[in-house]
Structure formats: structure tokens, C-alpha cells
CSV table of C-alpha atoms and ligand atoms in Angstrom, one decimal:
chain,number,residue,atom,x,y,z
A,1,MET,CA,119.6,24.6,-186.1
A,2,ARG,CA,120.1,21.7,-183.8
A,3,ILE,CA,123.7,20.9,-182.7
A,4,THR,CA,125.3,17.7,-181.4
A,5,PHE,CA,128.6,18.3,-179.5
A,6,ILE,CA,130.2,14.9,-179.9
A,7,ASP,CA,133.1,13.3,-178.1
A,8,ILE,CA,134.8,10.3,-179.8
A,9,ASP,CA,136.7,8.1,-177.3
A,10,GLY,CA,134.3,6.2,-175.1
A,11,VAL,CA,131.4,7.3,-177.3
A,12,LEU,CA,132.0,6.1,-180.9
A,13,ASN,CA,134.3,3.4,-179.5
A,14,ASN,CA,134.3,1.6,-176.2
A,15,ALA,CA,136.2,-0.7,-173.9
A,16,GLU,CA,134.3,-3.9,-174.9
A,17,TYR,CA,135.0,-3.2,-178.6
A,18,TYR,CA,138.8,-2.9,-178.0
A,19,LYS,CA,138.8,-6.0,-175.8
A,20,ASN,CA,137.4,-8.1,-178.7
A,21,LYS,CA,139.6,-6.6,-181.4
A,22,SER,CA,142.9,-7.9,-182.6
A,23,LEU,CA,145.7,-5.5,-181.9
A,24,HIS,CA,147.3,-5.5,-185.3
A,25,SER,CA,144.3,-3.6,-186.8
A,26,HIS,CA,144.7,-0.6,-184.5
A,27,HIS,CA,146.9,1.3,-186.9
A,28,LYS,CA,144.0,1.9,-189.1
A,29,GLU,CA,142.2,5.0,-188.0
A,30,THR,CA,138.8,3.8,-189.1
A,31,SER,CA,139.2,0.8,-186.8
A,32,HIS,CA,138.8,3.2,-183.8
A,33,PHE,CA,135.0,3.4,-184.4
A,34,ASP,CA,132.5,0.7,-183.4
A,35,SER,CA,129.8,0.4,-186.0
A,36,ASN,CA,127.1,-0.1,-183.3
A,37,ASN,CA,128.0,3.4,-181.9
A,38,VAL,CA,128.3,4.9,-185.3
A,39,ASN,CA,124.8,3.6,-186.3
A,40,ALA,CA,123.4,5.1,-183.1
A,41,LEU,CA,124.9,8.5,-184.1
A,42,ASN,CA,123.5,8.2,-187.6
A,43,ARG,CA,120.0,7.5,-186.2
A,44,ILE,CA,120.3,10.8,-184.2
A,45,VAL,CA,121.4,13.0,-187.1
A,46,GLU,CA,118.8,11.4,-189.5
A,47,SER,CA,116.0,11.8,-187.0
A,48,THR,CA,116.8,15.3,-185.9
A,49,GLY,CA,118.7,17.0,-188.7
A,50,ALA,CA,121.3,17.9,-186.1
A,51,LYS,CA,124.8,19.1,-187.3
A,52,ILE,CA,128.0,18.0,-185.6
A,53,VAL,CA,130.5,20.0,-183.6
A,54,ILE,CA,133.6,18.0,-182.5
A,55,SER,CA,134.3,18.4,-178.8
A,56,SER,CA,136.7,15.4,-178.6
A,57,ALA,CA,140.4,15.8,-178.0
A,58,TRP,CA,140.8,14.4,-181.5
A,59,LYS,CA,140.6,18.0,-182.6
A,60,LEU,CA,144.1,18.5,-181.2
A,61,LEU,CA,145.5,15.7,-183.3
A,62,LYS,CA,143.8,16.3,-186.6
A,63,THR,CA,142.5,19.1,-188.7
A,64,LEU,CA,138.8,19.5,-189.1
A,65,ASP,CA,139.1,18.4,-192.8
A,66,GLU,CA,140.9,15.2,-191.7
A,67,ILE,CA,138.1,14.5,-189.2
A,68,LYS,CA,135.5,15.2,-191.8
A,69,ASN,CA,137.2,12.7,-194.2
A,70,LEU,CA,137.5,10.1,-191.5
A,71,PHE,CA,133.8,10.4,-190.5
A,72,ASN,CA,132.9,10.1,-194.2
A,73,ASP,CA,135.1,6.9,-194.5
A,74,ILE,CA,133.4,5.4,-191.5
A,75,GLY,CA,129.9,6.1,-192.9
A,76,ILE,CA,128.9,8.8,-190.5
A,77,LYS,CA,126.2,10.7,-192.3
A,78,ALA,CA,126.3,13.9,-190.3
A,79,GLU,CA,127.5,17.3,-191.5
A,80,ILE,CA,130.4,18.5,-189.3
A,81,ILE,CA,130.3,22.3,-189.0
A,82,GLY,CA,133.1,22.9,-186.5
A,83,ALA,CA,135.1,22.0,-183.5
A,84,THR,CA,135.3,23.6,-180.1
A,85,GLU,CA,138.3,25.6,-179.3
A,86,SER,CA,140.8,24.2,-176.7
A,87,LEU,CA,140.8,26.5,-173.6
A,88,HIS,CA,143.5,26.5,-170.9
A,89,TYR,CA,143.7,28.2,-167.6
A,90,LYS,CA,146.1,31.1,-167.9
A,91,ASP,CA,148.3,30.4,-164.9
A,92,THR,CA,148.5,26.6,-164.8
A,93,PHE,CA,147.9,25.8,-168.5
A,94,GLU,CA,145.6,23.1,-167.3
A,95,LEU,CA,142.8,22.3,-169.7
A,96,ALA,CA,139.5,24.1,-168.9
A,97,PRO,CA,136.3,22.0,-168.5
A,98,ARG,CA,134.8,20.9,-171.8
A,99,GLY,CA,131.6,22.6,-170.9
A,100,LEU,CA,133.4,25.9,-171.0
A,101,GLU,CA,134.7,25.2,-174.5
A,102,ILE,CA,131.2,24.3,-175.6
A,103,LEU,CA,129.7,27.5,-174.0
A,104,LYS,CA,132.3,29.5,-175.9
A,105,TRP,CA,131.4,27.9,-179.2
A,106,ILE,CA,127.7,28.6,-178.6
A,107,ARG,CA,128.5,32.2,-177.6
A,108,ASP,CA,130.7,32.7,-180.7
A,109,HIS,CA,128.4,31.0,-183.3
A,110,HIS,CA,124.8,30.8,-182.3
A,111,LYS,CA,123.9,34.1,-184.0
A,112,SER,CA,125.3,33.0,-187.4
A,113,LEU,CA,123.5,29.5,-187.4
A,114,GLU,CA,120.7,29.2,-189.9
A,115,GLY,CA,117.5,29.5,-187.9
A,116,GLY,CA,119.5,30.3,-184.7
A,117,LEU,CA,120.4,27.6,-182.1
A,118,GLU,CA,117.2,25.7,-181.5
A,119,ASN,CA,118.6,23.1,-179.3
A,120,TYR,CA,121.8,21.2,-178.6
A,121,VAL,CA,123.1,18.0,-176.9
A,122,ILE,CA,126.5,17.2,-175.4
A,123,ILE,CA,127.4,13.5,-175.8
A,124,ASP,CA,130.4,12.5,-173.7
A,125,ASP,CA,131.7,9.8,-171.4
A,126,GLU,CA,133.2,12.4,-169.1
A,127,ASP,CA,131.1,14.9,-167.2
A,128,ASP,CA,133.1,18.1,-167.1
A,129,ILE,CA,130.2,20.2,-168.2
A,130,LEU,CA,128.6,23.4,-166.7
A,131,ASP,CA,125.5,23.4,-164.5
A,132,ILE,CA,123.5,25.3,-167.1
A,133,GLN,CA,124.2,22.5,-169.6
A,134,GLU,CA,122.8,19.7,-167.3
A,135,ARG,CA,119.6,19.1,-169.3
A,136,HIS,CA,121.5,19.0,-172.6
A,137,PHE,CA,124.0,16.5,-171.4
A,138,PHE,CA,123.9,12.8,-172.1
A,139,HIS,CA,126.5,10.8,-170.2
A,140,ILE,CA,127.7,7.8,-172.1
A,141,ASP,CA,129.0,4.6,-170.5
A,142,ASP,CA,132.5,4.2,-171.9
A,143,THR,CA,132.4,0.4,-171.6
A,144,ILE,CA,129.7,0.2,-174.3
A,145,GLY,CA,129.7,3.7,-176.0
A,146,LEU,CA,126.7,5.4,-177.6
A,147,THR,CA,123.8,3.0,-177.6
A,148,ASP,CA,120.4,2.9,-179.3
A,149,GLN,CA,118.8,3.6,-176.0
A,150,ASN,CA,121.0,6.8,-175.7
A,151,ALA,CA,120.0,7.7,-179.2
A,152,ASP,CA,116.3,7.3,-178.4
A,153,ALA,CA,116.6,9.7,-175.4
A,154,ILE,CA,118.7,12.2,-177.4
A,155,ILE,CA,116.3,12.2,-180.4
A,156,GLU,CA,113.3,12.8,-178.1
A,157,PHE,CA,115.0,15.7,-176.3
A,158,LEU,CA,116.4,17.3,-179.5
A,159,ASN,CA,113.0,17.2,-181.2
A,160,SER,CA,110.9,18.2,-178.2
A,161,TYR,CA,112.6,21.3,-176.8
A,162,THR,CA,113.5,24.7,-178.2
A,163,ILE,CA,115.9,27.0,-176.2
A,164,PRO,CA,114.1,30.3,-175.4
A,165,LYS,CA,116.1,33.0,-177.2
A,166,GLN,CA,116.7,35.0,-174.0
A,167,GLU,CA,118.6,32.1,-172.5
A,168,LEU,CA,121.2,32.1,-175.2
A,169,PRO,CA,124.6,33.7,-174.2
B,201,MG,MG1,135.8,10.5,-174.2
């Protein structure tokens, strides 16, 4: 199975999009998604069969079912199979890097995925990932969000590389 760890803010929406939007429509949750970015994500999941895991902080504000319904309303065609757990440092309660949350998800779940974890990508406008995740990471420009160009590179990577079993945690 291929997995896409997806962020939302700065990836499925972007600064340009908000600039050109009238403020009164912001109360609608579906209005926080730019259809250009959504189409790019749909291309990825349609071309690779990748499933989605939510790594965005939206997981703190909504249940997984609420996010699934929202993605369905927006027209995102991906199957969401989970969300990363929020990790905090014990002493400071500061949030741990997102890469660590993703590593934990992989460690906890890869053995139960159908066909195992073949490959994954991390799509985010921030870069708090781990060194070992470097080649799986696609850094998104938050002024424009996920583009078709990003999608091309992500599709190429997801379809061309398989993680050697011994490298899985
Ligand atoms: Mg973000």
C-alpha cells in the first residue's frame, strides 16, 4: 500500500487563494479548500492508488469522521485511513516534530497494511521532518499550495520506488 501523509493549511489552501476570497464566505468549512490544490491531490490518488493519512493540525479540531465527510463534500476522491497521533515533549509539552508523529504512525501500522507499506510521501508546507524521511518529503509553497507540478513529481516517486522491507521500523 502507498500512503500520502497530507497537511491541509498551505497545501490544500494557500495565501493567494485567501487573498482573492471574500471574507464572508470563510465560515463555510468547504471554503478552506482551493479546487486547484484539491484537483492536484485527486490526480495523485488516482494515479497511484495511495491512501491518505491526515498529518495536519486539523486532526486536533475535528474527528476523523468529520474530516472524512468534509473531504467527501469537497470532492477529494481519496480514502482516508487514519491520522497521525499528536506527540508532545514530556517536560515542556511542546509539540514534537511532525516527522516523529509520522514515524510513529508507520511503526504502529505498516505491518497491518494490505501488501505492507510499499512507499509513502509527506506533503507539507512546513519542514519539521526527520532526516530518514528526506526523500519522501515534498515541500509545498504555501503561497500557492499543492500544484500540478508537485503532483507530477509525487506520482513519479510513489510509482517508481518501493521501500526495502528491512528499512521499515
Ligand atoms: Mg501547513
